[in-house]
Coordinates of N, CA and C in Angstrom, one line a residue:
Chain A
X499 N -157.9 2.4 9.3 CA -156.9 1.5 8.7 C -157.1 1.5 7.2
X500 N -156.2 0.7 6.6 CA -156.2 0.6 5.1 C -157.4 -0.2 4.6
X501 N -157.8 -1.2 5.4 CA -158.9 -2.1 5.0 C -159.8 -2.4 6.2
X502 N -160.8 -3.2 5.9 CA -161.6 -3.7 7.0 C -160.9 -4.8 7.8
X503 N -160.8 -4.7 9.1 CA -160.1 -5.6 9.9 C -161.0 -6.4 10.8
X504 N -160.9 -7.7 10.8 CA -161.8 -8.5 11.7 C -160.9 -9.3 12.6
X505 N -161.4 -9.5 13.8 CA -160.7 -10.3 14.8 C -161.6 -11.0 15.7
X506 N -161.3 -12.2 16.2 CA -160.1 -13.0 15.7 C -160.3 -13.5 14.3
X507 N -159.3 -14.0 13.7 CA -159.5 -14.6 12.4 C -160.1 -16.0 12.5
X508 N -159.8 -16.7 13.6 CA -160.3 -18.0 13.9 C -160.7 -18.1 15.4
X509 N -161.9 -18.7 15.6 CA -162.3 -18.9 17.0 C -162.9 -20.3 17.1
X510 N -162.4 -21.0 18.0 CA -163.0 -22.3 18.4 C -163.5 -22.2 19.8
X511 N -164.8 -22.6 20.0 CA -165.4 -22.5 21.3 C -166.2 -23.7 21.5
X512 N -166.6 -23.9 22.8 CA -167.4 -25.0 23.2 C -168.9 -24.6 23.1
X513 N -169.7 -25.5 22.8 CA -171.2 -25.2 22.8 C -171.6 -24.7 24.2
X514 N -172.4 -23.6 24.1 CA -172.9 -23.0 25.3 C -172.1 -21.7 25.8
X515 N -170.9 -21.6 25.2 CA -170.1 -20.4 25.6 C -170.5 -19.2 24.8
X516 N -170.2 -18.0 25.3 CA -170.4 -16.8 24.5 C -169.2 -16.4 23.7
X517 N -169.4 -15.8 22.6 CA -168.3 -15.3 21.8 C -168.5 -13.9 21.3
X518 N -167.4 -13.2 21.1 CA -167.5 -11.8 20.6 C -166.6 -11.7 19.4
X519 N -167.2 -11.2 18.4 CA -166.4 -11.0 17.1 C -166.3 -9.5 16.9
X520 N -165.2 -9.1 16.4 CA -164.9 -7.6 16.2 C -164.7 -7.3 14.8
X521 N -165.2 -6.1 14.4 CA -164.9 -5.6 13.1 C -164.5 -4.1 13.2
X522 N -163.3 -3.8 12.6 CA -162.9 -2.4 12.5 C -163.1 -2.0 11.0
X523 N -164.0 -1.1 10.7 CA -164.2 -0.8 9.3 C -163.2 0.2 8.9
X524 N -163.2 0.5 7.6 CA -162.3 1.5 7.0 C -162.7 2.9 7.7
X525 N -161.7 3.6 8.0 CA -161.9 4.9 8.7 C -162.8 5.8 7.8
X526 N -163.9 6.3 8.5 CA -164.7 7.3 7.7 C -165.9 6.6 7.1
X527 N -165.9 5.2 7.1 CA -167.1 4.5 6.5 C -168.2 4.5 7.5
X528 N -169.4 5.1 7.1 CA -170.5 5.2 8.0 C -171.4 3.9 8.0
X529 N -171.3 3.2 6.9 CA -172.2 2.0 6.8 C -171.4 0.7 7.1
X530 N -171.9 -0.2 7.9 CA -171.2 -1.4 8.3 C -172.2 -2.5 8.3
X531 N -171.8 -3.7 7.7 CA -172.6 -4.8 7.5 C -172.0 -6.1 8.1
X532 N -172.8 -6.9 8.7 CA -172.4 -8.2 9.1 C -173.1 -9.3 8.3
X533 N -172.3 -10.3 7.8 CA -172.9 -11.4 7.1 C -172.3 -12.7 7.7
X534 N -172.9 -13.8 7.3 CA -172.2 -15.1 7.6 C -172.4 -16.0 6.5
X535 N -171.5 -16.9 6.4 CA -171.5 -17.9 5.4 C -171.2 -19.3 6.0
X536 N -172.2 -20.1 6.0 CA -172.0 -21.5 6.6 C -171.4 -22.4 5.5
X537 N -170.8 -23.5 6.0 CA -170.1 -24.4 5.1 C -171.0 -24.8 3.9
X538 N -170.6 -24.6 2.7 CA -171.3 -25.0 1.5 C -172.6 -24.2 1.3
X539 N -172.8 -23.1 2.1 CA -174.0 -22.3 1.9 C -173.6 -20.9 1.3
X540 N -174.6 -20.2 0.9 CA -174.4 -18.9 0.4 C -174.3 -17.9 1.5
X541 N -174.1 -16.6 1.1 CA -174.0 -15.6 2.1 C -175.4 -15.2 2.7
X542 N -175.4 -14.9 4.0 CA -176.6 -14.6 4.7 C -176.4 -13.3 5.4
X543 N -177.3 -12.3 5.1 CA -177.2 -11.0 5.7 C -177.6 -11.1 7.2
X544 N -176.9 -10.4 8.1 CA -177.3 -10.4 9.5 C -177.8 -9.1 9.9
X545 N -177.0 -8.0 9.8 CA -177.4 -6.7 10.3 C -176.6 -5.6 9.6
X546 N -177.2 -4.5 9.6 CA -176.6 -3.3 9.0 C -176.6 -2.1 9.9
X547 N -175.5 -1.4 10.0 CA -175.4 -0.2 10.8 C -175.2 1.0 9.9
X548 N -175.9 2.0 10.2 CA -175.7 3.3 9.6 C -175.2 4.2 10.8
X549 N -174.0 4.6 10.9 CA -173.5 5.2 12.1 C -173.5 4.2 13.2
X550 N -174.1 4.6 14.3 CA -174.2 3.6 15.5 C -175.6 3.0 15.5
X551 N -176.4 3.3 14.6 CA -177.8 2.8 14.6 C -178.0 1.6 13.7
X552 N -178.7 0.6 14.1 CA -179.1 -0.5 13.3 C -180.6 -0.5 13.0
X553 N -181.0 0.1 11.9 CA -182.4 0.3 11.6 C -183.2 -1.0 11.6
X554 N -182.6 -2.1 11.2 CA -183.3 -3.4 11.1 C -182.5 -4.5 11.6
X555 N -183.0 -5.1 12.7 CA -182.3 -6.3 13.3 C -182.9 -7.6 13.0
X556 N -183.9 -7.6 12.1 CA -184.6 -8.8 11.8 C -183.8 -9.9 11.1
X557 N -182.7 -9.6 10.6 CA -181.8 -10.6 10.0 C -181.0 -11.4 10.9
X558 N -181.0 -11.0 12.2 CA -180.2 -11.8 13.2 C -181.0 -13.1 13.4
X559 N -180.2 -14.2 13.4 CA -180.9 -15.6 13.4 C -181.7 -15.9 14.6
X560 N -181.3 -15.3 15.8 CA -182.0 -15.6 17.0 C -181.7 -14.5 18.0
X561 N -182.4 -14.6 19.2 CA -182.1 -13.6 20.2 C -180.8 -13.9 20.9
X562 N -180.1 -14.9 20.5 CA -178.8 -15.1 21.1 C -177.7 -14.2 20.4
X563 N -178.1 -13.7 19.3 CA -177.2 -12.8 18.5 C -177.5 -11.3 18.8
X564 N -176.5 -10.6 19.1 CA -176.7 -9.1 19.2 C -175.4 -8.5 18.6
X565 N -175.6 -7.2 18.3 CA -174.5 -6.5 17.7 C -174.6 -5.0 18.1
X566 N -173.5 -4.4 18.3 CA -173.4 -3.0 18.6 C -172.3 -2.3 17.8
X567 N -172.4 -1.0 17.7 CA -171.4 -0.2 17.1 C -171.2 1.0 17.9
X568 N -170.0 1.4 18.2 CA -169.8 2.5 19.0 C -168.9 3.5 18.3
X569 N -169.2 4.8 18.5 CA -168.4 5.9 17.9 C -168.4 5.9 16.4
X570 N -169.4 5.2 15.8 CA -169.5 5.1 14.4 C -168.3 4.4 13.8
X571 N -167.7 3.6 14.6 CA -166.5 2.9 14.1 C -166.6 1.4 14.4
X572 N -165.9 0.9 15.4 CA -165.8 -0.5 15.7 C -167.2 -1.1 16.0
X573 N -167.4 -2.3 15.5 CA -168.6 -3.1 15.8 C -168.2 -4.4 16.4
X574 N -169.1 -4.9 17.3 CA -168.9 -6.2 17.8 C -170.2 -7.0 17.6
X575 N -170.0 -8.2 17.2 CA -171.2 -9.2 17.1 C -171.0 -10.2 18.2
X576 N -172.0 -10.3 19.0 CA -171.9 -11.2 20.2 C -172.9 -12.3 20.0
X577 N -172.4 -13.5 20.2 CA -173.3 -14.7 20.1 C -173.3 -15.4 21.5
X578 N -174.4 -15.4 22.1 CA -174.5 -16.0 23.5 C -174.9 -17.5 23.4
X579 N -174.4 -18.3 24.3 CA -174.8 -19.7 24.4 C -174.7 -20.3 23.0
X580 N -173.5 -20.3 22.5 CA -173.3 -20.8 21.1 C -173.8 -22.2 20.9
X581 N -174.3 -22.4 19.7 CA -174.7 -23.7 19.2 C -173.9 -24.2 18.0
X582 N -173.9 -25.5 17.8 CA -173.1 -26.0 16.6 C -173.5 -25.3 15.3
X583 N -174.8 -25.0 15.2 CA -175.3 -24.4 13.9 C -174.8 -23.0 13.7
X584 N -174.2 -22.4 14.8 CA -173.6 -21.1 14.6 C -172.2 -21.1 13.9
X585 N -171.7 -22.3 13.7 CA -170.4 -22.4 13.1 C -170.5 -21.9 11.6
X586 N -169.6 -21.0 11.3 CA -169.7 -20.3 10.0 C -168.5 -19.3 9.9
X587 N -168.4 -18.8 8.7 CA -167.5 -17.6 8.6 C -168.3 -16.4 8.7
X588 N -167.9 -15.5 9.7 CA -168.7 -14.3 9.9 C -167.9 -13.1 9.2
X589 N -168.6 -12.5 8.3 CA -167.9 -11.5 7.5 C -168.5 -10.1 7.8
X590 N -167.6 -9.1 7.8 CA -168.0 -7.7 8.0 C -167.6 -7.0 6.7
X591 N -168.4 -6.0 6.4 CA -168.1 -5.1 5.3 C -168.5 -3.7 5.7
X592 N -167.8 -2.7 5.1 CA -168.1 -1.4 5.3 C -168.2 -0.6 4.0
X593 N -168.9 0.5 4.0 CA -168.9 1.4 2.8 C -169.0 2.8 3.3
X594 N -168.6 3.7 2.4 CA -168.6 5.1 2.8 C -169.9 5.6 3.2
X595 N -170.9 5.1 2.6 CA -172.3 5.4 3.0 C -173.2 4.2 2.4
X596 N -174.4 4.1 2.9 CA -175.2 3.0 2.4 C -175.5 3.3 0.9
X597 N -175.5 2.3 0.1 CA -175.7 2.5 -1.3 C -174.5 2.6 -2.1
X598 N -173.3 2.6 -1.4 CA -172.0 2.7 -2.1 C -171.3 1.3 -2.0
X599 N -170.2 1.2 -2.7 CA -169.5 0.0 -2.8 C -169.1 -0.6 -1.4
X600 N -169.1 -1.9 -1.3 CA -168.7 -2.5 0.0 C -167.3 -2.9 -0.1
X601 N -166.6 -2.9 1.1 CA -165.3 -3.4 1.3 C -165.4 -4.4 2.4
X602 N -164.9 -5.6 2.1 CA -165.0 -6.8 3.0 C -163.8 -7.0 3.8
X603 N -164.0 -7.4 5.0 CA -162.9 -8.0 5.8 C -162.7 -9.4 5.5
X604 N -161.7 -10.0 6.0 CA -161.3 -11.4 5.7 C -162.1 -12.4 6.5
X605 N -162.9 -12.0 7.4 CA -163.8 -12.9 8.1 C -163.2 -13.5 9.4
X606 N -164.1 -14.0 10.2 CA -163.8 -14.8 11.4 C -164.4 -16.1 11.2
X607 N -163.6 -17.2 11.2 CA -164.0 -18.5 11.1 C -164.4 -19.0 12.5
X608 N -165.7 -19.2 12.8 CA -166.1 -19.6 14.1 C -166.5 -21.1 14.0
X609 N -165.9 -21.9 14.9 CA -166.2 -23.3 15.0 C -166.7 -23.6 16.4
X610 N -167.9 -24.1 16.5 CA -168.5 -24.5 17.8 C -168.5 -26.0 18.0
X611 N -167.8 -26.4 19.0 CA -167.6 -27.9 19.1 C -168.7 -28.5 20.1
Chain B
X1264 N -189.2 -20.3 -4.5 CA -188.3 -19.7 -5.5 C -187.5 -18.6 -4.7
X1265 N -186.2 -18.6 -4.9 CA -185.3 -17.6 -4.3 C -185.6 -16.3 -5.0
X1266 N -185.4 -15.2 -4.1 CA -185.6 -13.9 -4.7 C -184.5 -13.5 -5.6
X1267 N -183.3 -14.1 -5.5 CA -182.2 -13.8 -6.4 C -181.7 -15.1 -7.0
X1268 N -181.8 -15.3 -8.3 CA -181.4 -16.5 -8.9 C -180.2 -16.2 -9.8
X1269 N -179.2 -17.1 -9.7 CA -178.1 -17.0 -10.6 C -178.0 -18.2 -11.5
X1270 N -177.4 -17.9 -12.7 CA -177.1 -19.1 -13.6 C -175.9 -18.7 -14.4
X1271 N -175.1 -19.8 -14.8 CA -175.2 -21.1 -14.3 C -174.7 -21.3 -12.9
X1272 N -174.9 -22.4 -12.3 CA -174.3 -22.7 -10.9 C -172.8 -22.9 -11.0
X1273 N -172.5 -23.7 -12.1 CA -171.1 -24.0 -12.3 C -170.8 -23.7 -13.8
X1274 N -169.6 -23.2 -14.0 CA -169.2 -22.9 -15.4 C -167.7 -23.2 -15.5
X1275 N -167.4 -23.9 -16.6 CA -166.0 -24.2 -16.9 C -165.7 -23.7 -18.2
X1276 N -164.6 -22.9 -18.4 CA -164.3 -22.3 -19.6 C -162.8 -22.5 -19.9
X1277 N -162.4 -22.4 -21.2 CA -161.0 -22.4 -21.6 C -160.5 -20.9 -21.5
X1278 N -159.3 -20.8 -21.2 CA -158.6 -19.5 -21.2 C -158.9 -18.7 -22.5
X1279 N -159.3 -17.5 -22.4 CA -159.6 -16.7 -23.5 C -161.0 -16.6 -23.9
X1280 N -161.8 -17.4 -23.4 CA -163.3 -17.4 -23.7 C -164.0 -16.2 -23.1
X1281 N -165.1 -15.9 -23.7 CA -166.0 -14.8 -23.1 C -167.0 -15.5 -22.2
X1282 N -167.1 -14.9 -21.0 CA -167.9 -15.5 -20.0 C -169.1 -14.6 -19.7
X1283 N -170.3 -15.3 -19.5 CA -171.4 -14.5 -19.0 C -172.1 -15.2 -17.9
X1284 N -172.3 -14.5 -16.8 CA -173.0 -15.0 -15.6 C -174.3 -14.2 -15.5
X1285 N -175.4 -14.8 -15.2 CA -176.7 -14.1 -15.2 C -177.3 -14.1 -13.8
X1286 N -178.0 -13.0 -13.5 CA -178.7 -12.8 -12.2 C -180.0 -12.3 -12.5
X1287 N -181.1 -12.9 -12.0 CA -182.4 -12.4 -12.0 C -182.9 -12.3 -10.6
X1288 N -183.7 -11.2 -10.4 CA -184.2 -11.0 -9.0 C -185.7 -10.6 -9.1
X1289 N -186.4 -10.9 -8.0 CA -187.9 -10.7 -8.1 C -188.3 -9.6 -7.1
X1290 N -187.3 -9.0 -6.5 CA -187.7 -7.9 -5.5 C -187.3 -6.5 -6.0
X1291 N -187.9 -5.5 -5.4 CA -187.5 -4.2 -5.8 C -186.2 -3.9 -5.1
X1292 N -185.2 -3.3 -5.9 CA -183.9 -3.2 -5.4 C -183.5 -1.7 -5.4
X1293 N -182.6 -1.3 -4.5 CA -181.9 0.0 -4.6 C -180.6 -0.1 -5.3
X1294 N -180.0 -1.3 -5.3 CA -178.8 -1.5 -6.1 C -178.5 -3.0 -6.2
X1295 N -177.7 -3.3 -7.2 CA -177.3 -4.7 -7.3 C -175.8 -4.8 -7.3
X1296 N -175.2 -5.7 -6.5 CA -173.8 -5.9 -6.4 C -173.3 -7.2 -7.0
X1297 N -172.2 -7.1 -7.6 CA -171.5 -8.4 -8.0 C -170.3 -8.5 -7.1
X1298 N -170.1 -9.7 -6.5 CA -169.0 -10.0 -5.6 C -168.2 -11.1 -6.2
X1299 N -166.9 -11.2 -5.8 CA -166.0 -12.3 -6.3 C -165.4 -12.9 -5.0
X1300 N -165.6 -14.2 -4.9 CA -165.0 -14.9 -3.7 C -164.0 -15.9 -4.2
X1301 N -162.8 -15.7 -3.8 CA -161.7 -16.6 -4.3 C -161.6 -17.8 -3.4
X1302 N -161.0 -18.9 -3.8 CA -160.9 -20.2 -3.1 C -160.5 -20.0 -1.6
X1303 N -159.7 -19.0 -1.3 CA -159.3 -18.8 0.1 C -160.4 -18.2 0.9
X1304 N -161.5 -17.7 0.3 CA -162.6 -17.2 1.0 C -162.8 -15.7 1.0
X1305 N -161.7 -15.0 0.6 CA -161.8 -13.6 0.7 C -162.9 -13.1 -0.4
X1306 N -163.6 -12.0 0.0 CA -164.6 -11.5 -0.9 C -164.2 -10.1 -1.3
X1307 N -164.4 -9.9 -2.6 CA -164.1 -8.5 -3.2 C -165.4 -8.0 -3.9
X1308 N -165.7 -6.8 -3.7 CA -166.8 -6.2 -4.4 C -166.3 -5.8 -5.7
X1309 N -167.0 -6.3 -6.8 CA -166.6 -5.9 -8.2 C -167.3 -4.7 -8.7
X1310 N -168.6 -4.8 -8.6 CA -169.5 -3.7 -9.1 C -170.7 -3.4 -8.2
X1311 N -171.1 -2.2 -8.2 CA -172.4 -1.9 -7.7 C -173.2 -1.1 -8.8
X1312 N -174.4 -1.6 -9.1 CA -175.1 -1.0 -10.2 C -176.5 -0.6 -9.8
X1313 N -177.0 0.5 -10.2 CA -178.4 0.8 -10.1 C -179.1 1.0 -11.5
X1314 N -178.2 1.1 -12.5 CA -178.8 1.2 -13.9 C -177.6 1.1 -14.8
X1315 N -177.9 0.7 -16.1 CA -177.0 0.8 -17.1 C -175.9 -0.3 -17.1
X1316 N -174.7 0.2 -17.2 CA -173.5 -0.7 -17.5 C -172.3 -0.1 -16.8
X1317 N -171.4 -0.9 -16.3 CA -170.2 -0.5 -15.8 C -169.1 -1.4 -16.3
X1318 N -167.9 -0.9 -16.5 CA -166.8 -1.7 -17.0 C -165.5 -1.4 -16.2
X1319 N -164.8 -2.5 -15.8 CA -163.6 -2.3 -15.1 C -162.6 -3.4 -15.6
X1320 N -161.7 -2.9 -16.4 CA -160.7 -3.9 -17.0 C -161.5 -4.8 -18.0
X1321 N -161.3 -6.1 -17.7 CA -162.0 -7.1 -18.6 C -163.4 -7.5 -18.1
X1322 N -163.8 -6.8 -17.0 CA -165.1 -7.1 -16.4 C -166.1 -6.1 -16.9
X1323 N -167.3 -6.6 -17.2 CA -168.4 -5.7 -17.6 C -169.7 -6.1 -16.9
X1324 N -170.4 -5.2 -16.3 CA -171.6 -5.6 -15.6 C -172.7 -4.7 -16.2
X1325 N -173.9 -5.3 -16.4 CA -175.0 -4.6 -17.0 C -176.2 -4.9 -16.1
X1326 N -177.2 -4.0 -16.1 CA -178.4 -4.3 -15.4 C -179.6 -3.7 -16.2
X1327 N -180.7 -4.5 -16.3 CA -181.9 -4.0 -16.9 C -183.0 -4.0 -15.8
X1328 N -183.3 -2.8 -15.3 CA -184.2 -2.6 -14.2 C -185.6 -3.1 -14.5
X1329 N -186.0 -2.9 -15.7 CA -187.4 -3.3 -16.1 C -187.5 -4.8 -16.1
X1330 N -186.5 -5.4 -16.6 CA -186.5 -6.9 -16.7 C -186.0 -7.6 -15.4
X1331 N -185.5 -6.8 -14.5 CA -185.0 -7.3 -13.2 C -183.9 -8.4 -13.5
X1332 N -182.9 -8.0 -14.3 CA -181.9 -8.9 -14.7 C -180.6 -8.2 -14.8
X1333 N -179.5 -8.9 -14.4 CA -178.2 -8.3 -14.5 C -177.3 -9.4 -15.0
X1334 N -176.2 -9.0 -15.7 CA -175.2 -9.9 -16.2 C -173.8 -9.4 -15.9
X1335 N -173.0 -10.4 -15.6 CA -171.6 -10.1 -15.5 C -170.8 -10.8 -16.6
X1336 N -170.0 -10.0 -17.3 CA -169.3 -10.6 -18.4 C -167.8 -10.5 -18.1
X1337 N -167.1 -11.5 -18.5 CA -165.6 -11.5 -18.4 C -165.1 -11.7 -19.8
X1338 N -164.3 -10.8 -20.3 CA -163.7 -10.9 -21.7 C -162.3 -11.5 -21.5
X1339 N -161.9 -12.3 -22.5 CA -160.5 -12.9 -22.5 C -160.2 -13.5 -21.2
X1340 N -161.1 -14.5 -20.8 CA -160.9 -15.1 -19.4 C -159.6 -15.7 -19.2
X1341 N -159.2 -15.7 -17.9 CA -157.9 -16.2 -17.5 C -158.0 -17.1 -16.3
X1342 N -157.1 -18.0 -16.1 CA -157.3 -18.9 -14.9 C -157.4 -18.2 -13.6
X1343 N -156.8 -17.0 -13.5 CA -156.9 -16.3 -12.2 C -158.3 -15.7 -12.0
X1344 N -159.2 -15.8 -13.0 CA -160.6 -15.4 -12.9 C -161.4 -16.5 -12.2
X1345 N -160.8 -17.6 -12.0 CA -161.5 -18.7 -11.3 C -161.8 -18.3 -9.9
X1346 N -163.1 -18.4 -9.6 CA -163.7 -17.9 -8.3 C -165.2 -18.2 -8.3
X1347 N -165.8 -17.9 -7.2 CA -167.2 -17.9 -7.1 C -167.7 -16.5 -7.3
X1348 N -168.7 -16.2 -8.2 CA -169.2 -14.9 -8.4 C -170.6 -14.9 -7.8
X1349 N -170.8 -13.9 -7.0 CA -172.1 -13.8 -6.3 C -172.8 -12.5 -6.6
X1350 N -174.1 -12.6 -6.9 CA -175.0 -11.5 -7.2 C -175.7 -11.2 -5.9
X1351 N -175.7 -9.9 -5.5 CA -176.4 -9.5 -4.3 C -177.3 -8.3 -4.6
X1352 N -178.6 -8.5 -4.1 CA -179.6 -7.4 -4.4 C -179.7 -6.6 -3.1
X1353 N -179.5 -5.3 -3.1 CA -179.8 -4.5 -2.0 C -181.2 -4.0 -2.0
X1354 N -181.9 -4.5 -1.0 CA -183.3 -4.1 -0.8 C -183.4 -3.2 0.4
X1355 N -183.5 -1.9 0.2 CA -183.4 -1.0 1.3 C -182.1 -1.3 2.1
X1356 N -182.2 -1.6 3.4 CA -181.0 -1.9 4.2 C -180.8 -3.4 4.3
X1357 N -181.5 -4.2 3.5 CA -181.4 -5.7 3.6 C -180.7 -6.1 2.3
X1358 N -180.0 -7.2 2.4 CA -179.3 -7.8 1.2 C -179.8 -9.2 1.0
X1359 N -180.0 -9.5 -0.3 CA -180.4 -10.8 -0.7 C -179.4 -11.4 -1.7
X1360 N -178.9 -12.5 -1.4 CA -177.8 -13.1 -2.1 C -178.2 -14.2 -3.1
X1361 N -177.6 -14.2 -4.2 CA -177.7 -15.4 -5.1 C -176.8 -16.5 -4.5
X1362 N -177.0 -17.7 -5.0 CA -176.2 -18.9 -4.5 C -174.8 -18.9 -5.0
X1363 N -174.5 -18.1 -6.0 CA -173.2 -18.0 -6.5 C -173.0 -18.9 -7.8
X1364 N -172.0 -18.5 -8.6 CA -171.6 -19.2 -9.8 C -170.2 -19.5 -9.6
X1365 N -169.9 -20.8 -9.7 CA -168.5 -21.2 -9.5 C -167.9 -21.3 -10.9
X1366 N -166.9 -20.4 -11.2 CA -166.2 -20.4 -12.5 C -164.9 -21.0 -12.4
X1367 N -164.6 -21.9 -13.3 CA -163.2 -22.4 -13.4 C -162.7 -22.2 -14.9
X1368 N -161.6 -21.5 -15.0 CA -161.0 -21.2 -16.3 C -159.8 -22.0 -16.4
X1369 N -159.8 -22.9 -17.4 CA -158.6 -23.8 -17.6 C -157.6 -23.2 -18.6
X1370 N -156.4 -23.4 -18.3 CA -155.3 -22.9 -19.2 C -155.3 -23.6 -20.6

């Protein structure tokens, strides 16, 4: 596609439910990044994919968070048993390769009630 | 102490003024990024630097690797430049973000 696409743009869920966030990177971009931004807070790095591999998962906040990427393209970020502190804007970015400029999606606003 | 420090936190300028935002980091980096986040929340990558200086329109970014310092300059500032500017240090495959500088340019 022309840009990085994220879906849904907004998600409201109840505490304890699982949610799945999707990121479609720019076609041909091998590097994909997930970040989150909590209200009034700065950006927080979550995970990075090079192709389908995530060399470092230590940025994920807890074992309730997981991410995968298939076919070197679409990525999903799954949050199990959501908690109120998971409420944030989840941002995805892609780049042609690691070390190159990032292109950001418009984010998914997650609200856990 | 944060690994990436930005200053100032907030900056108000009159249209036409020359703006400088500073970023200091304490980690070894593979690259440094400057990002712009508009009030609606969208983020745009402005620059990626590993050395020297880059210029795009009225925006200039510089980095001094030895001093672990980068600056973002805006010449002839305009109200549409009002946004949060974020410095991000790429440390291998990890990213460390500054807290951002909120710039308001008044007409």
